CSV table of C-alpha atoms and ligand atoms in Angstrom, one decimal:
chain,number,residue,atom,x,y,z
A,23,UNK,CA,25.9,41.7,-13.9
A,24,UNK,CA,23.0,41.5,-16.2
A,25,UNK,CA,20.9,38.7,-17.2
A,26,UNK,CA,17.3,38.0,-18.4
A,27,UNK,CA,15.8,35.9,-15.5
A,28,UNK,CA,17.0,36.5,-11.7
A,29,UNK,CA,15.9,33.3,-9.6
A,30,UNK,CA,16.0,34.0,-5.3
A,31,UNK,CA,16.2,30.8,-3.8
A,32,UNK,CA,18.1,27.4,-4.6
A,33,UNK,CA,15.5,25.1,-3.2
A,34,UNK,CA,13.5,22.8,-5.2
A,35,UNK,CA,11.4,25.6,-7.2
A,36,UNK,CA,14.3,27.8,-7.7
A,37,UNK,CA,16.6,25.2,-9.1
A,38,UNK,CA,13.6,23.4,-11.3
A,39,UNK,CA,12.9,26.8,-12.3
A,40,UNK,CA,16.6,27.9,-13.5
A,41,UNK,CA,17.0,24.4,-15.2
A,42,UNK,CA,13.9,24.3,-17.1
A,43,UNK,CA,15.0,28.3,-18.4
A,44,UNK,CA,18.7,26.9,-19.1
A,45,UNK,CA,17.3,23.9,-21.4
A,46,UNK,CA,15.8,26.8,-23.3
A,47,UNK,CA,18.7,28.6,-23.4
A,48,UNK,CA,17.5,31.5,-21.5
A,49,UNK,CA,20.1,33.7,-19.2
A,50,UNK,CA,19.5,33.1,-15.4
A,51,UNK,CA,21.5,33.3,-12.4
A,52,UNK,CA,19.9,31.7,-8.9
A,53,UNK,CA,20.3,33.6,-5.8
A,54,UNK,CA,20.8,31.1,-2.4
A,55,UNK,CA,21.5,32.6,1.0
A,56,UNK,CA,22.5,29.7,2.4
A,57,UNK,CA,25.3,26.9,1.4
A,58,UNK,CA,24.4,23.8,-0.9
A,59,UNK,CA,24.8,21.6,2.0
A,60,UNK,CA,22.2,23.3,4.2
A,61,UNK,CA,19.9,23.5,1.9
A,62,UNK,CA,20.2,19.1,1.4
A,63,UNK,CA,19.9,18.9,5.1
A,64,UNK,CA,16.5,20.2,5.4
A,65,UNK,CA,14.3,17.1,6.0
A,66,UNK,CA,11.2,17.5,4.1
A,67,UNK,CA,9.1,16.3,1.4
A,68,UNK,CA,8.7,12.6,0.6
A,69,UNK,CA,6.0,11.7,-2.0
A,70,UNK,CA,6.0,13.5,-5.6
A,71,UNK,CA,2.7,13.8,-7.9
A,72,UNK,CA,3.0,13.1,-11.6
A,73,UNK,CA,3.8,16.9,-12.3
A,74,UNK,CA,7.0,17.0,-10.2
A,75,UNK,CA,8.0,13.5,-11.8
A,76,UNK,CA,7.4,14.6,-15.2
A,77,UNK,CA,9.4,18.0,-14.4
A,78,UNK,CA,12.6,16.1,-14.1
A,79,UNK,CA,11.5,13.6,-16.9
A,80,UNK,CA,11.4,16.7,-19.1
A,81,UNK,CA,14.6,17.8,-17.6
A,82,UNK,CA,16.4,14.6,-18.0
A,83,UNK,CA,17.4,14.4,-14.1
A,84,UNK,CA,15.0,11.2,-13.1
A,85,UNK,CA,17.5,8.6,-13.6
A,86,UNK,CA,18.4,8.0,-10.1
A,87,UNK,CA,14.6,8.5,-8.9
A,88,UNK,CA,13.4,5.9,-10.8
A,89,UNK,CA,16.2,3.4,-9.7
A,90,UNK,CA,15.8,4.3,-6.5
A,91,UNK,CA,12.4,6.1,-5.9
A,92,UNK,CA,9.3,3.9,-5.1
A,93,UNK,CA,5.9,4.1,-7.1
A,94,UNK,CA,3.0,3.6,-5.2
A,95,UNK,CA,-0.3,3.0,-5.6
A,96,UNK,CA,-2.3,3.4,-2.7
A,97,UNK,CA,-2.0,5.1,0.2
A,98,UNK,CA,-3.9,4.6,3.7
A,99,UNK,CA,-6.3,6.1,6.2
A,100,UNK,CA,-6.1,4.6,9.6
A,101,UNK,CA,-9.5,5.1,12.2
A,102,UNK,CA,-8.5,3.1,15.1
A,103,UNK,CA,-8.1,-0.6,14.3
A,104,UNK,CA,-9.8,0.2,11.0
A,105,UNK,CA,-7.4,1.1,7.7
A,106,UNK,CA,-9.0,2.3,4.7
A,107,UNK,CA,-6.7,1.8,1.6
A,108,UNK,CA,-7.3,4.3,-1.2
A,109,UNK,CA,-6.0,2.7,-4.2
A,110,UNK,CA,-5.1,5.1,-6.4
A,111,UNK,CA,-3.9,2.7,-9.4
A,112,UNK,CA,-7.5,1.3,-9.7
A,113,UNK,CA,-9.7,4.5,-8.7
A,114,UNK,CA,-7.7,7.1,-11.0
A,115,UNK,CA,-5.2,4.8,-12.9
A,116,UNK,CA,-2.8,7.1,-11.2
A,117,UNK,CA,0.5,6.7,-9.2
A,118,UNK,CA,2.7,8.7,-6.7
A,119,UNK,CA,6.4,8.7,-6.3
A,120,UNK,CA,7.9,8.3,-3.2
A,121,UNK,CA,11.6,9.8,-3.2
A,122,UNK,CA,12.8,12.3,-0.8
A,123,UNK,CA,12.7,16.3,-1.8
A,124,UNK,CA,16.4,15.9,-0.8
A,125,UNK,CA,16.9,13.8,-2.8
A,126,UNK,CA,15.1,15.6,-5.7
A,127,UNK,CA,17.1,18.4,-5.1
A,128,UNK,CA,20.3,16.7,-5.1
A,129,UNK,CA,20.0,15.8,-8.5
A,130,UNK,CA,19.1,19.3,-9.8
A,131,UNK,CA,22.0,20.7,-7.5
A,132,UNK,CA,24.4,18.1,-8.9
A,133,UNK,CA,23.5,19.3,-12.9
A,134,UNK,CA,24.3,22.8,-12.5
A,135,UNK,CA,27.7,22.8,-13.6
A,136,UNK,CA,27.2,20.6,-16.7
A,137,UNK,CA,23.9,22.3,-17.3
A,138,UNK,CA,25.6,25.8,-16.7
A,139,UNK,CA,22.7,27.0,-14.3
A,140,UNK,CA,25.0,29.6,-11.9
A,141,UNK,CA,23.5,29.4,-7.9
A,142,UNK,CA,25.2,32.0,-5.9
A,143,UNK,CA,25.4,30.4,-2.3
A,144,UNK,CA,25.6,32.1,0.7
A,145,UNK,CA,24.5,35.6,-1.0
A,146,UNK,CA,23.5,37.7,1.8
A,147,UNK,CA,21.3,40.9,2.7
A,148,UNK,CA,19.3,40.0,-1.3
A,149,UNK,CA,16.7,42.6,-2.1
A,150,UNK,CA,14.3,43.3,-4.8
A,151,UNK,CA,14.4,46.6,-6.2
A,152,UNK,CA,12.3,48.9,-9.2
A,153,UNK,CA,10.2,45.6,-9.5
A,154,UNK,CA,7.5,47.7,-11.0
A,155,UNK,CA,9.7,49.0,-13.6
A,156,UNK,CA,11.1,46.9,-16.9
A,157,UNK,CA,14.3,47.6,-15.7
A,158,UNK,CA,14.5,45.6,-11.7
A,159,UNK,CA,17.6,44.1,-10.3
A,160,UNK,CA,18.3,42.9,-7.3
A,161,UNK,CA,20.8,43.7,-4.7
A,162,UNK,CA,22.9,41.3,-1.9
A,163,UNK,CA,26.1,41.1,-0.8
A,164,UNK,CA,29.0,38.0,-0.4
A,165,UNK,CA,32.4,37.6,0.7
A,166,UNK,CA,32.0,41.0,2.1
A,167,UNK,CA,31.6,43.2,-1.3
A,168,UNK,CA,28.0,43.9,-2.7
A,169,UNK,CA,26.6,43.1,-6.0
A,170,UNK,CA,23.9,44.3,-8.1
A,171,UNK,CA,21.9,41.8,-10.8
A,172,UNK,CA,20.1,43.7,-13.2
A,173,UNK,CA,17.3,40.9,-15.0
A,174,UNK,CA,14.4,41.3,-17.3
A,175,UNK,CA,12.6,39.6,-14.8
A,176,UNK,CA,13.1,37.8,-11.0
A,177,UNK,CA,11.3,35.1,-9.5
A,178,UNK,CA,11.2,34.7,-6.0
A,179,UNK,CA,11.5,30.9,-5.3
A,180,UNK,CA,12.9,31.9,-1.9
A,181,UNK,CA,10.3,30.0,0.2
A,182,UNK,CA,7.9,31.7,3.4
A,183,UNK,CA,10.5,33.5,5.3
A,184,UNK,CA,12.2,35.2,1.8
A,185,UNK,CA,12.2,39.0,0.7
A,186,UNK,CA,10.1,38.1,-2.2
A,187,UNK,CA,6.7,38.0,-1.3
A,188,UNK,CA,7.6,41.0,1.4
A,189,UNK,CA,8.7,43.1,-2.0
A,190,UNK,CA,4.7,43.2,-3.4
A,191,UNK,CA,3.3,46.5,-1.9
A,192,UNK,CA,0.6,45.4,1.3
A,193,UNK,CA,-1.6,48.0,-1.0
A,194,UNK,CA,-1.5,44.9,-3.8
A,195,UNK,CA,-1.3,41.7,-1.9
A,196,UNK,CA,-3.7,39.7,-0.2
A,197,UNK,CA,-3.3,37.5,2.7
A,198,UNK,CA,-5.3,33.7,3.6
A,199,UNK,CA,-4.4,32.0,6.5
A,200,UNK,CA,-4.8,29.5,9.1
A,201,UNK,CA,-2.4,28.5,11.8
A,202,UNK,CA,-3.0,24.9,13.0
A,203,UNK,CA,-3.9,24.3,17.0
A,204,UNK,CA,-0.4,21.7,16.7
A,205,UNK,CA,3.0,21.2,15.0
A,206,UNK,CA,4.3,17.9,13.2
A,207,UNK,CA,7.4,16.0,15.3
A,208,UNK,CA,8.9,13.9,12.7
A,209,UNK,CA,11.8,11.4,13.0
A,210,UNK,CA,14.1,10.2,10.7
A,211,UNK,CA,15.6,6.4,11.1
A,212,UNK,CA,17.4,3.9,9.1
A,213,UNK,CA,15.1,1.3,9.6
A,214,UNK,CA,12.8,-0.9,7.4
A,215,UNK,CA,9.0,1.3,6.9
A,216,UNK,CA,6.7,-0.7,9.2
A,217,UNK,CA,4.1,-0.8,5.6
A,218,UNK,CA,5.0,-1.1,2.3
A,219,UNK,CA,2.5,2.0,1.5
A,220,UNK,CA,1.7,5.1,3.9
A,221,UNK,CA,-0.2,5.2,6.9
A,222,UNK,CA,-2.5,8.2,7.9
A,223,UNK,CA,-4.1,7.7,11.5
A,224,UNK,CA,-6.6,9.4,13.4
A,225,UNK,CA,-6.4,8.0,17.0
A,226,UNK,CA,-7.8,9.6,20.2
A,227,UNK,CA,-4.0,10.5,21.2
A,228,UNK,CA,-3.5,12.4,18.2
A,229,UNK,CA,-2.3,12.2,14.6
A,230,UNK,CA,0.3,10.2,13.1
A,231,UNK,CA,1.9,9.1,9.8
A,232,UNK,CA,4.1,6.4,8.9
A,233,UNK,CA,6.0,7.1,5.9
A,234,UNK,CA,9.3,6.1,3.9
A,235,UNK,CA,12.3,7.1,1.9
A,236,UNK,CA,13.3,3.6,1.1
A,237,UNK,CA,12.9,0.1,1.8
A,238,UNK,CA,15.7,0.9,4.6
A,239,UNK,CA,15.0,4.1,5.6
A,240,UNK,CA,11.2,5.1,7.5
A,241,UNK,CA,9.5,8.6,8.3
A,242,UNK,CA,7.4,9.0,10.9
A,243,UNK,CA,5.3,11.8,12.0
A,244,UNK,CA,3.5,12.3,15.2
A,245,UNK,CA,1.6,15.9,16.1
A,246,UNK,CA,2.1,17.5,19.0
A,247,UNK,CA,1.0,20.6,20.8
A,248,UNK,CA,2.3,24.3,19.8
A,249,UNK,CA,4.0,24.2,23.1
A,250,UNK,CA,5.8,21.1,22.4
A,251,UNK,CA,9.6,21.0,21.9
A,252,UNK,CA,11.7,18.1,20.4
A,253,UNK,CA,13.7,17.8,23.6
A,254,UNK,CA,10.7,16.7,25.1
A,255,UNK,CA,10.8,13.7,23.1
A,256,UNK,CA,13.7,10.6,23.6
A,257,UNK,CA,13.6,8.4,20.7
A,258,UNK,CA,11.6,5.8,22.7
A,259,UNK,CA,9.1,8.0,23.5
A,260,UNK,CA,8.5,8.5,19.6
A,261,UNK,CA,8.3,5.2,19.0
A,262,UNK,CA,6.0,4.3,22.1
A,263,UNK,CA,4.0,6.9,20.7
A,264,UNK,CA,3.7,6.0,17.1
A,265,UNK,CA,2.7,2.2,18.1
A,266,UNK,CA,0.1,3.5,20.0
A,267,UNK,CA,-1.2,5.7,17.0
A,268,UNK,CA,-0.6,3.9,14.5
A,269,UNK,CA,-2.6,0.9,15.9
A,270,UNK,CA,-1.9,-2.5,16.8
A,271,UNK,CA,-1.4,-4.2,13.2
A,272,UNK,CA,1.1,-1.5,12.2
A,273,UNK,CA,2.7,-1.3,15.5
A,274,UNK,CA,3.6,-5.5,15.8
A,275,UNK,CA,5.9,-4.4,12.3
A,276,UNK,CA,7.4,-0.7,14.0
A,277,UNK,CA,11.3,-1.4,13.5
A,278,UNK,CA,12.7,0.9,16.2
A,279,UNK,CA,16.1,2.5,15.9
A,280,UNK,CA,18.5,5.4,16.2
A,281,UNK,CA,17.0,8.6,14.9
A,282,UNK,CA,18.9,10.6,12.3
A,283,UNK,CA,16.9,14.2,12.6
A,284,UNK,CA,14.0,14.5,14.6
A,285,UNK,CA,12.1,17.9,14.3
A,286,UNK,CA,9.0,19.5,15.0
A,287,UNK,CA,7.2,21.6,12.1
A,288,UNK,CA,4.4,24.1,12.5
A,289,UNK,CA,1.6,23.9,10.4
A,290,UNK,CA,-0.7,26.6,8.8
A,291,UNK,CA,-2.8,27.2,5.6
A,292,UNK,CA,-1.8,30.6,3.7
A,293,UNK,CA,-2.2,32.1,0.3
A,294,UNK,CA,-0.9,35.4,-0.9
A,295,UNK,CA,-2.2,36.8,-3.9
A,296,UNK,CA,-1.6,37.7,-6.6
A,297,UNK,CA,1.5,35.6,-7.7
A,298,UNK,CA,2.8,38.5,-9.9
A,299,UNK,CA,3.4,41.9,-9.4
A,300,UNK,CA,5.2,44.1,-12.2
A,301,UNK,CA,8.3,42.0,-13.6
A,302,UNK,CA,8.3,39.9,-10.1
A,303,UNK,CA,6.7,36.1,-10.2
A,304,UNK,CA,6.7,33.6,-6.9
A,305,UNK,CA,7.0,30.4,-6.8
A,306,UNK,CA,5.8,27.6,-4.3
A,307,UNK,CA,6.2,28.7,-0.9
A,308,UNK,CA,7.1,31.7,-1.3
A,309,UNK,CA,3.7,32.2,-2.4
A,310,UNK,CA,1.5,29.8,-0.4
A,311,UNK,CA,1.9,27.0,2.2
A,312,UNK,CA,0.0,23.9,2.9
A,313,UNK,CA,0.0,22.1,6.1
A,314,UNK,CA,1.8,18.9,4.9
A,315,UNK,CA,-1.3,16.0,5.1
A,316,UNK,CA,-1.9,16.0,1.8
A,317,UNK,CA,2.0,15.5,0.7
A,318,UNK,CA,1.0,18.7,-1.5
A,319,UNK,CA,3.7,21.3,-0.2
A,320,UNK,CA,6.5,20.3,-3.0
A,321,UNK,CA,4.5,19.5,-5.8
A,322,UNK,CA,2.8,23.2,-5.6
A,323,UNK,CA,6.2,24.7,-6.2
A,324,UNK,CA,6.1,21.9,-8.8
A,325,UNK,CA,3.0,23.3,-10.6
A,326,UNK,CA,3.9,27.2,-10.1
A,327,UNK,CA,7.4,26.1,-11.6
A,328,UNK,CA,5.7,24.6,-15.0
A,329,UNK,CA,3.3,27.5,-15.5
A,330,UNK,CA,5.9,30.0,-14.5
A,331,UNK,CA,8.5,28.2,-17.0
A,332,UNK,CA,6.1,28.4,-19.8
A,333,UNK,CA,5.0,32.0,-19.4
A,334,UNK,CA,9.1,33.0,-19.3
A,335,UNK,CA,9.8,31.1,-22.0
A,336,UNK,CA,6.9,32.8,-24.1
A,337,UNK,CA,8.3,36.3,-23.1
A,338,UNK,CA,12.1,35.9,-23.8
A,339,UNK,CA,11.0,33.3,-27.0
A,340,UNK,CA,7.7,35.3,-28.4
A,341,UNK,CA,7.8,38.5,-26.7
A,342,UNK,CA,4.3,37.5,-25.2
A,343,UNK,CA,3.6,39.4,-22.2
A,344,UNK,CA,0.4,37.8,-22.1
A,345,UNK,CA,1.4,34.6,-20.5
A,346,UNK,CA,3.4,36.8,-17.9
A,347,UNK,CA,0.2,38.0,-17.0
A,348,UNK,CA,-1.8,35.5,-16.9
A,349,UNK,CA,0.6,33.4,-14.5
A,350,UNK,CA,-1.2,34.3,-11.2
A,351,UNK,CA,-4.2,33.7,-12.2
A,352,UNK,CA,-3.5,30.2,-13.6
A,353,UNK,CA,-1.1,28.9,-10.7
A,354,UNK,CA,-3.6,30.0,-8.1
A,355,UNK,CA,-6.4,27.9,-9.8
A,356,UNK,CA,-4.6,24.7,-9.2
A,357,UNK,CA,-2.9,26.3,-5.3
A,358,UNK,CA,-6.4,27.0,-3.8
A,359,UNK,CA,-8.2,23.4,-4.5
A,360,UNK,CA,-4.3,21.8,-3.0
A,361,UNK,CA,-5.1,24.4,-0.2
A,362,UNK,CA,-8.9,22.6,0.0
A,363,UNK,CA,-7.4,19.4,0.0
A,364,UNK,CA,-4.4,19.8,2.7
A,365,UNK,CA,-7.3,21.2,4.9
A,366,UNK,CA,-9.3,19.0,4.6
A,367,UNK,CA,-7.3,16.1,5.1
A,368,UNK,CA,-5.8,17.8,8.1
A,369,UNK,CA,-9.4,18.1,9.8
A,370,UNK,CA,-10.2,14.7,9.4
A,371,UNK,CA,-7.1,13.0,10.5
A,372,UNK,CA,-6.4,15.5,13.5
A,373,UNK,CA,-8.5,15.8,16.9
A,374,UNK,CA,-8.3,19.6,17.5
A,375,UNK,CA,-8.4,20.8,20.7
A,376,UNK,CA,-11.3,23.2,21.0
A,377,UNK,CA,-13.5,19.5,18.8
A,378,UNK,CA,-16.2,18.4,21.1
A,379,UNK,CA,-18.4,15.0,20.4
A,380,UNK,CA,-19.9,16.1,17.4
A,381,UNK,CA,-16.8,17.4,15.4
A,382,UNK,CA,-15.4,13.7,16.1
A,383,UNK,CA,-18.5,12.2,15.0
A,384,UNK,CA,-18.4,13.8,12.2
A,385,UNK,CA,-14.8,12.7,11.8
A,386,UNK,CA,-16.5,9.0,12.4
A,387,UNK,CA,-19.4,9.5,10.2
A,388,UNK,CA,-16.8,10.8,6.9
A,389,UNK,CA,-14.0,8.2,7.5
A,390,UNK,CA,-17.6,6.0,7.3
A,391,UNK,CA,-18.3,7.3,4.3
A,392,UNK,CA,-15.3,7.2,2.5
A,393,UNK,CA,-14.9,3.5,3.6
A,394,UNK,CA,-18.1,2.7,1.9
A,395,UNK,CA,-17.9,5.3,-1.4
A,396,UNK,CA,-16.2,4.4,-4.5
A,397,UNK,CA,-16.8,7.9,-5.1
A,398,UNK,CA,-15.6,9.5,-2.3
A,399,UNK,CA,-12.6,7.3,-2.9
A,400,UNK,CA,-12.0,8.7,-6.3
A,401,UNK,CA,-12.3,12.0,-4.8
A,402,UNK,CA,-9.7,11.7,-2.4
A,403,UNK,CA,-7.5,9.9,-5.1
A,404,UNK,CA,-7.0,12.5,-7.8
A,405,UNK,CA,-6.3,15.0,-4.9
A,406,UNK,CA,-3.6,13.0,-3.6
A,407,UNK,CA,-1.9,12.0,-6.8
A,408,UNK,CA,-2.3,15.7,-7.9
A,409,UNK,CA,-4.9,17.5,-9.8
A,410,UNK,CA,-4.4,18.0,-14.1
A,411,UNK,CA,-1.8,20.7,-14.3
B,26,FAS,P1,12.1,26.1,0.0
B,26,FAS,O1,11.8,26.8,1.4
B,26,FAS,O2,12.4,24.7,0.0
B,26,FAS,O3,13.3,26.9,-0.6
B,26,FAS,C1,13.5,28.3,-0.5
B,26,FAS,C2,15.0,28.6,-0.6
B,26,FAS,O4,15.1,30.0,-0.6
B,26,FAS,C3,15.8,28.0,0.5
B,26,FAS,O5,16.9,27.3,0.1
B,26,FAS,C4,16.2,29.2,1.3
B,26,FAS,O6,17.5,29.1,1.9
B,26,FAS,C5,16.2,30.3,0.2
B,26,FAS,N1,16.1,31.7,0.7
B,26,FAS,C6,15.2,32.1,1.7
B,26,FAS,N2,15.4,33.4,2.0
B,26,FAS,C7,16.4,33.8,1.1
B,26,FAS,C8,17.1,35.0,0.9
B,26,FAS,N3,16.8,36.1,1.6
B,26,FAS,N4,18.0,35.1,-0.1
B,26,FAS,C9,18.3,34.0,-0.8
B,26,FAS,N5,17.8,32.8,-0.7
B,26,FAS,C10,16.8,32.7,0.3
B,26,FAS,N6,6.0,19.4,1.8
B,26,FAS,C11,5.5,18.2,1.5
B,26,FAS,O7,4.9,18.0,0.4
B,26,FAS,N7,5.6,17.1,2.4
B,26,FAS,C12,6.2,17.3,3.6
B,26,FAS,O8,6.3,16.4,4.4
B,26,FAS,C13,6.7,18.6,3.9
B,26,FAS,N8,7.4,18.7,5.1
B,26,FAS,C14,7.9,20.0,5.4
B,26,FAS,C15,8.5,20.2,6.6
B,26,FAS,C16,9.0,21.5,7.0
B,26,FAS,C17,9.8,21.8,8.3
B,26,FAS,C18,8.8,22.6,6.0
B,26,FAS,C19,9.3,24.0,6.4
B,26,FAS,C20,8.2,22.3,4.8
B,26,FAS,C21,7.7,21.1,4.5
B,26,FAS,N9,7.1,20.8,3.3
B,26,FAS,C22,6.6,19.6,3.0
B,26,FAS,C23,6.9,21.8,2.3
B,26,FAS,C24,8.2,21.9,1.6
B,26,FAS,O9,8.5,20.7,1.0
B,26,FAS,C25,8.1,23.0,0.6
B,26,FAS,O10,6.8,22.9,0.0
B,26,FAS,C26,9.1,23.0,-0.5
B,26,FAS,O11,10.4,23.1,0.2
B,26,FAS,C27,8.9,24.2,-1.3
B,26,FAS,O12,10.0,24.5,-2.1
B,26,FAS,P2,10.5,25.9,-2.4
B,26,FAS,O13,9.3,26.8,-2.8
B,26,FAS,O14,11.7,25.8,-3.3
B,26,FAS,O15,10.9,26.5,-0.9
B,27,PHB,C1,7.0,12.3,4.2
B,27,PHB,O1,7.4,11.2,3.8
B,27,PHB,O2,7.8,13.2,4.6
B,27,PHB,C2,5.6,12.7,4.0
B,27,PHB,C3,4.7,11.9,3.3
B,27,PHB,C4,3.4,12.3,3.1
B,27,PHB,C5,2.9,13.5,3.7
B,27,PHB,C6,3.8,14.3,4.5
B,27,PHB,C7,5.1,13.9,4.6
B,27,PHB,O3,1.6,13.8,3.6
């Protein structure tokens, strides 16, 4: 088979990717090693900036997000009994959207037949090949026969654990990382969210979050040790644990019930660079991840997708190699202050283990701060509803 762009990965970047090339009418066939349903049952992201909203604006696929999806404008940070409401619609005349990446990707997933955007699920064993060349293709094998995809260009949207990233010779690539002291245990319920807007909390036990879907359906987060497994953790545990965090005003409005998927998530900082190599691009996190405090995990894939998009559409409209080029370099700008932000938010909210007195004052003395600043309000604002594209 031959086409002009070769997507690996039918995830949220992979499929915005393929339908932002198709509206174009540029050839592209999406790679997926796993099934469509898989892929939906992957708990993940809840809250989308103003890029990731506009994406499917552009696209035409935000009808059921905005019936269903829930603007918000403010967001808060929790120091014991204290909560700190950053209000984003007053401090940056910004919003975010909270609807689920699930159910983001459902609606991209559900528009690739009338949009004729081709995913290959379940293609196993893909590999990158001759990415250096102007002539790559990529390799991978189904329903026991293998298949070869030659493409003008591939884009690996297929995530941290994907051949992608691996295909970019160790002699070009760069690595940044930081693995987190402690892993996210989140739990999934079909109850009402104990606060119409999100709750970050710093208590002495540890971190939490309280966090939605809908006005019926609440996620919660609590972290946990490295060691930690979810078996430790009955339901009722969770939520003994979360009314503790959370603090006593959230807690007295904690609906408890049946979970639906409990997990527990590692967290870590990382950046390879560059996010280009030859006729091979990445996208989102295949190309970085950020530990998920600052809700920016999704809506990098969401940036990397719009510049990436742009720079293909210039080469297969214009012949303009420049903008290929100059992808890296302009996705990274906007990945390494997300980076700042997700680590920074993740040191204030979180007691780490080898923290003595002074690290939590610190925490105190900035939770202080931002309590009292307008500024450092505004700050924290136009990270969280996502920096200009
Ligand atoms: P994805 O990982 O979503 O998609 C990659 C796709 O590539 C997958 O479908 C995979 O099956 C496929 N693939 C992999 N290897 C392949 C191969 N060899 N061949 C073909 N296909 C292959 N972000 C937030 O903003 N908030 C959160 O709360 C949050 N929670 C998270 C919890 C967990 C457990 C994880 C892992 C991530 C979380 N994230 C969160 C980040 C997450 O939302 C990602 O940023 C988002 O899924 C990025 O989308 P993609 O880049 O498309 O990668
Ligand atoms: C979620 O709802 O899953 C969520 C929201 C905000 C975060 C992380 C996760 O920072």
């Amino acid at each position: 088979m031959k086409t002009q762009a070769c997507i690996i990965g039918a995830g949220p970047a992979g499929l915005l990717l393929g339908h932002l090339l198709r509206a174009e009418g540029i050839e592209c066939v999406v790679l997926e090693r796993k099934t469509g349903d898989y892929v939906l049952g992957r708990i993940r992201a809840g809250v989308l900036e103003k890029i990731t909203v506009d994406l499917m604006n552009r696209l035409g696929l935000d009808g059921r997000m905005k019936e269903e999806g829930l603007p918000h404008d403010g967001f808060n940070l929790a120091d014991g009994d204290r909560l700190i409401r950053i209000d984003m619609g007053d401090l940056v005349g910004e919003q975010v959207m909270v609807y689920g990446q699930t159910e983001l990707t459902r609606d991209l997933m559900e528009a690739c037949d009338e949009r004729d955007l081709a995913v290959i699920y379940e293609a196993g064993d893909v590999a990158l090949h001759d990415i250096e060349s102007d002539a790559p293709y990529v390799t991978y094998s189904k329903d026991g026969s293998d298949h070869r995809i030659d493409a003008d260009m591939i884009i690996g949207c297929d995530g941290f654990h994907g051949p992608s990233r691996k295909a970019i010779p160790d002699t070009v690539g760069k690595h940044f990382e930081r693995v987190y002291p402690f892993g996210w245990l989140g739990i999934l319920a079909d109850v009402p969210p104990c606060n119409h807007e999100l709750i970050y909390a710093n208590h002495e036990r540890g971190f939490a979050l309280a966090s939605m879907r809908s006005a019926t359906r609440s996620r919660y987060y609590i972290d946990v040790p490295l060691t930690d497994k979810v078996e430790n953790w009955s339901d009722d545990q969770v939520w003994d644990e979360l009314a503790i965090r959370l603090g006593p005003e959230a807690a007295a409005h904690i609906t408890r019930g049946p979970s639906i998927e409990k997990s527990i998530a590692p967290l870590r900082s990382y950046i390879f660079a560059p996010m280009r190599h030859g006729r091979l691009m990445l996208c989102g996190d295949s190309a970085h991840i950020v530990p998920p405090t600052g809700a920016k995990g999704l809506n990098l894939a969401a940036s990397d997708v719009y510049y990436a998009a742009d720079a293909l559409i210039a080469f297969f409209r214009k012949q303009d190699n420049n903008a290929i080029v100059g992808y890296s370099d302009r996705a990274l700008a906007r990945v390494w202050k997300s980076e700042r932000f997700s680590w920074s938010l993740t040191k204030l909210m979180h007691r780490f283990p080898e923290d003595g007195a002074f690290e939590r004052a610190m925490q105190v003395a900035e939770l202080d701060y931002i309590a009292n600043s307008r500024a450092a309000q505004i700050s924290i604002a136009e990270n969280y509803v996502g920096l200009p594209v």
